[in-house]
Amino acid sequence: MRAAASAGRPWVLDPVAAAASDFRMEACLSLLALRPAVVRGNASEILALASRSAAASSTFKGVDSTHDSGDALQAAKALARSTGAVVAVSGAVDYITDGAQVVGASNGVALMQKITATGCAVTALVAAFVAVEPSDALVAAACALAVFGLAGVRWSRRGAPSPCSAWRGRSGWSRPRGLRLSGCISLTLSTASMSKP
């Protein structure tokens, strides 16, 4: 991260289980000081990081979020204003903010919140989108979260028992069919101060 920061390259911080221990919180705060382009976490992680104290989230349980994404919206806006990073809170509705504007992405399925490592996967996708569009991390992060949610919707409609089996044909791995995005992605933008939905 230091090399990316010193080279002016955008990077994304995922504060995984930030409130689980003082060590994790200190590590996340040290990384936050290196000025990531985007901070992406679940509601509990963003609330804990915004408060800058592991004691702030007494109900925190590892990487699972015990809060709704809307619960962390004000904390996300404050964190974005104080760090200059775009902050993305994932949940049933994903909220992405630069501290002034808020974008809500309401794609995806509830099951995605229960699958371990979907947060890590979406953070990787956010990083890829930000690498392609470094001049507008808000739009890049919002699009990444919307596309990830849409992938979850497509996966759930196939009735797949596991993410890998969605692409598996009778004779082995198959190619994904064409993806039509028109009319599928739902994003809302607000420059007014949004509170809990």
Tab-separated table of C-alpha atoms in Angstrom:
chain	number	residue	atom	x	y	z
A	1	MET	CA	0.000	0.000	0.000
A	2	ARG	CA	2.877	2.338	0.720
A	3	ALA	CA	4.238	1.893	-2.802
A	4	ALA	CA	0.811	2.541	-4.318
A	5	ALA	CA	0.314	5.581	-2.122
A	6	SER	CA	3.728	7.062	-2.912
A	7	ALA	CA	3.214	6.423	-6.643
A	8	GLY	CA	-0.194	8.094	-6.564
A	9	ARG	CA	-1.958	4.873	-7.566
A	10	PRO	CA	-5.485	4.334	-6.280
A	11	TRP	CA	-6.022	1.435	-3.914
A	12	VAL	CA	-8.887	0.099	-1.820
A	13	LEU	CA	-8.936	-0.602	1.915
A	14	ASP	CA	-11.183	-3.384	3.212
A	15	PRO	CA	-11.149	-3.066	7.033
A	16	VAL	CA	-11.967	-6.742	7.619
A	17	ALA	CA	-13.083	-7.281	11.219
A	18	ALA	CA	-11.627	-3.904	12.209
A	19	ALA	CA	-13.283	-3.956	15.620
A	20	ALA	CA	-12.410	-7.558	16.454
A	21	SER	CA	-9.198	-6.516	18.226
A	22	ASP	CA	-7.062	-3.500	19.015
A	23	PHE	CA	-4.385	-4.905	16.697
A	24	ARG	CA	-6.783	-5.025	13.738
A	25	MET	CA	-8.061	-1.520	14.465
A	26	GLU	CA	-4.525	-0.108	14.669
A	27	ALA	CA	-3.581	-1.872	11.417
A	28	CYS	CA	-6.643	-0.435	9.684
A	29	LEU	CA	-5.930	3.053	11.012
A	30	SER	CA	-2.314	2.813	9.808
A	31	LEU	CA	-3.537	1.809	6.352
A	32	LEU	CA	-6.169	4.549	6.392
A	33	ALA	CA	-3.378	7.088	6.931
A	34	LEU	CA	-1.947	6.023	3.542
A	35	ARG	CA	-5.027	7.570	1.881
A	36	PRO	CA	-6.886	4.840	0.008
A	37	ALA	CA	-9.116	5.899	-2.882
A	38	VAL	CA	-11.957	3.776	-1.472
A	39	VAL	CA	-12.750	2.197	1.882
A	40	ARG	CA	-15.192	-0.722	1.438
A	41	GLY	CA	-16.660	-2.605	4.353
A	42	ASN	CA	-19.847	-3.853	5.935
A	43	ALA	CA	-21.807	-1.621	8.293
A	44	SER	CA	-20.115	-2.853	11.484
A	45	GLU	CA	-16.640	-2.362	9.995
A	46	ILE	CA	-17.410	1.165	8.781
A	47	LEU	CA	-19.032	2.149	12.081
A	48	ALA	CA	-16.014	0.879	14.016
A	49	LEU	CA	-13.490	2.513	11.703
A	50	ALA	CA	-15.360	5.818	11.697
A	51	SER	CA	-15.421	5.853	15.475
A	52	ARG	CA	-11.711	4.878	15.459
A	53	SER	CA	-12.221	2.665	18.461
A	54	ALA	CA	-12.668	-1.090	18.826
A	55	ALA	CA	-14.866	-0.376	21.857
A	56	ALA	CA	-17.408	1.464	19.697
A	57	SER	CA	-18.968	-1.689	18.354
A	58	SER	CA	-19.653	-3.955	21.315
A	59	THR	CA	-21.892	-6.216	19.233
A	60	PHE	CA	-19.276	-6.841	16.540
A	61	LYS	CA	-18.875	-10.528	15.643
A	62	GLY	CA	-15.810	-11.153	13.478
A	63	VAL	CA	-16.401	-10.332	9.827
A	64	ASP	CA	-20.191	-10.573	10.105
A	65	SER	CA	-22.114	-7.329	10.186
A	66	THR	CA	-24.623	-6.905	12.980
A	67	HIS	CA	-25.896	-3.621	11.524
A	68	ASP	CA	-27.805	-2.693	8.397
A	69	SER	CA	-25.947	-0.666	5.782
A	70	GLY	CA	-28.265	2.293	6.409
A	71	ASP	CA	-27.171	2.325	10.067
A	72	ALA	CA	-23.653	3.238	8.940
A	73	LEU	CA	-24.523	5.885	6.351
A	74	GLN	CA	-23.796	8.917	8.540
A	75	ALA	CA	-20.568	7.316	9.793
A	76	ALA	CA	-19.567	6.594	6.186
A	77	LYS	CA	-20.154	10.213	5.191
A	78	ALA	CA	-18.108	11.449	8.158
A	79	LEU	CA	-15.300	8.988	7.377
A	80	ALA	CA	-15.277	10.085	3.737
A	81	ARG	CA	-15.088	13.757	4.712
A	82	SER	CA	-12.293	13.181	7.230
A	83	THR	CA	-10.141	10.963	4.992
A	84	GLY	CA	-10.895	12.160	1.470
A	85	ALA	CA	-11.672	8.558	0.484
A	86	VAL	CA	-14.872	7.306	-1.059
A	87	VAL	CA	-16.547	5.040	1.499
A	88	ALA	CA	-18.706	2.102	0.427
A	89	VAL	CA	-20.924	0.302	2.929
A	90	SER	CA	-22.177	-3.032	1.662
A	91	GLY	CA	-25.402	-4.645	2.752
A	92	ALA	CA	-28.949	-5.176	1.517
A	93	VAL	CA	-28.548	-1.742	-0.055
A	94	ASP	CA	-24.978	-0.702	-0.776
A	95	TYR	CA	-24.234	2.943	0.016
A	96	ILE	CA	-21.303	4.718	-1.582
A	97	THR	CA	-20.364	8.252	-0.544
A	98	ASP	CA	-17.676	10.852	-0.981
A	99	GLY	CA	-19.013	12.724	2.033
A	100	ALA	CA	-21.257	14.997	-0.039
A	101	GLN	CA	-22.947	12.705	-2.548
A	102	VAL	CA	-24.504	9.355	-1.721
A	103	VAL	CA	-25.189	6.593	-4.235
A	104	GLY	CA	-27.368	3.651	-3.300
A	105	ALA	CA	-27.099	0.363	-5.181
A	106	SER	CA	-30.004	-1.949	-4.457
A	107	ASN	CA	-29.004	-4.973	-6.493
A	108	GLY	CA	-28.116	-8.391	-5.154
A	109	VAL	CA	-29.817	-11.049	-3.089
A	110	ALA	CA	-29.949	-11.592	0.664
A	111	LEU	CA	-28.007	-14.843	0.399
A	112	MET	CA	-24.907	-12.897	-0.692
A	113	GLN	CA	-24.610	-11.454	2.818
A	114	LYS	CA	-24.325	-14.973	4.228
A	115	ILE	CA	-21.559	-16.257	1.962
A	116	THR	CA	-18.068	-15.910	3.416
A	117	ALA	CA	-15.626	-13.926	1.257
A	118	THR	CA	-18.193	-12.083	-0.852
A	119	GLY	CA	-16.968	-8.899	0.819
A	120	CYS	CA	-13.393	-9.664	-0.199
A	121	ALA	CA	-14.539	-10.466	-3.726
A	122	VAL	CA	-16.504	-7.241	-4.089
A	123	THR	CA	-13.547	-5.252	-2.734
A	124	ALA	CA	-11.374	-6.778	-5.462
A	125	LEU	CA	-13.976	-5.785	-8.054
A	126	VAL	CA	-14.119	-2.240	-6.649
A	127	ALA	CA	-10.320	-2.056	-6.942
A	128	ALA	CA	-10.502	-3.193	-10.571
A	129	PHE	CA	-13.146	-0.588	-11.407
A	130	VAL	CA	-11.185	2.161	-9.614
A	131	ALA	CA	-8.047	1.158	-11.536
A	132	VAL	CA	-9.968	1.662	-14.786
A	133	GLU	CA	-11.624	4.919	-13.658
A	134	PRO	CA	-9.241	6.471	-11.107
A	135	SER	CA	-10.527	10.005	-11.667
A	136	ASP	CA	-13.984	9.176	-10.288
A	137	ALA	CA	-13.783	6.628	-7.485
A	138	LEU	CA	-17.397	7.305	-6.463
A	139	VAL	CA	-18.765	6.233	-9.846
A	140	ALA	CA	-16.279	3.365	-10.142
A	141	ALA	CA	-17.191	1.955	-6.724
A	142	ALA	CA	-20.929	2.364	-7.329
A	143	CYS	CA	-20.725	0.572	-10.666
A	144	ALA	CA	-18.633	-2.244	-9.189
A	145	LEU	CA	-21.112	-2.822	-6.371
A	146	ALA	CA	-24.050	-2.717	-8.791
A	147	VAL	CA	-22.428	-5.212	-11.160
A	148	PHE	CA	-21.508	-7.508	-8.260
A	149	GLY	CA	-25.088	-7.408	-7.030
A	150	LEU	CA	-26.368	-8.155	-10.514
A	151	ALA	CA	-24.054	-11.161	-10.716
A	152	GLY	CA	-25.606	-12.403	-7.473
A	153	VAL	CA	-29.098	-11.964	-8.888
A	154	ARG	CA	-28.184	-13.907	-12.027
A	155	TRP	CA	-26.585	-16.631	-9.911
A	156	SER	CA	-29.653	-16.958	-7.666
A	157	ARG	CA	-32.033	-17.152	-10.629
A	158	ARG	CA	-30.182	-20.184	-11.936
A	159	GLY	CA	-31.006	-22.055	-8.742
A	160	ALA	CA	-27.351	-22.870	-8.293
A	161	PRO	CA	-26.436	-24.624	-5.026
A	162	SER	CA	-22.975	-23.032	-5.082
A	163	PRO	CA	-21.330	-20.131	-6.918
A	164	CYS	CA	-19.016	-22.477	-8.859
A	165	SER	CA	-21.782	-24.741	-10.091
A	166	ALA	CA	-23.515	-21.813	-11.792
A	167	TRP	CA	-20.918	-22.011	-14.564
A	168	ARG	CA	-20.598	-25.769	-14.706
A	169	GLY	CA	-22.177	-27.598	-17.625
A	170	ARG	CA	-22.754	-31.341	-17.967
A	171	SER	CA	-19.427	-31.857	-19.679
A	172	GLY	CA	-17.348	-29.550	-17.480
A	173	TRP	CA	-16.888	-25.793	-17.327
A	174	SER	CA	-19.023	-23.834	-19.720
A	175	ARG	CA	-18.768	-20.297	-20.990
A	176	PRO	CA	-21.078	-17.709	-19.490
A	177	ARG	CA	-23.788	-16.533	-21.859
A	178	GLY	CA	-24.169	-12.901	-22.870
A	179	LEU	CA	-24.925	-10.442	-20.111
A	180	ARG	CA	-27.558	-7.788	-20.779
A	181	LEU	CA	-27.354	-4.940	-18.289
A	182	SER	CA	-30.051	-2.584	-19.598
A	183	GLY	CA	-32.813	-2.176	-17.065
A	184	CYS	CA	-31.076	-4.393	-14.500
A	185	ILE	CA	-28.907	-2.042	-12.472
A	186	SER	CA	-30.574	0.178	-9.918
A	187	LEU	CA	-28.547	3.150	-8.686
A	188	THR	CA	-29.842	6.246	-6.930
A	189	LEU	CA	-27.843	9.418	-6.402
A	190	SER	CA	-28.513	12.014	-3.780
A	191	THR	CA	-26.591	15.164	-3.010
A	192	ALA	CA	-28.952	16.016	-0.179
A	193	SER	CA	-28.102	14.727	3.246
A	194	MET	CA	-29.471	11.212	3.356
A	195	SER	CA	-30.207	9.524	6.608
A	196	LYS	CA	-31.297	5.979	7.237
A	197	PRO	CA	-33.560	4.765	4.390
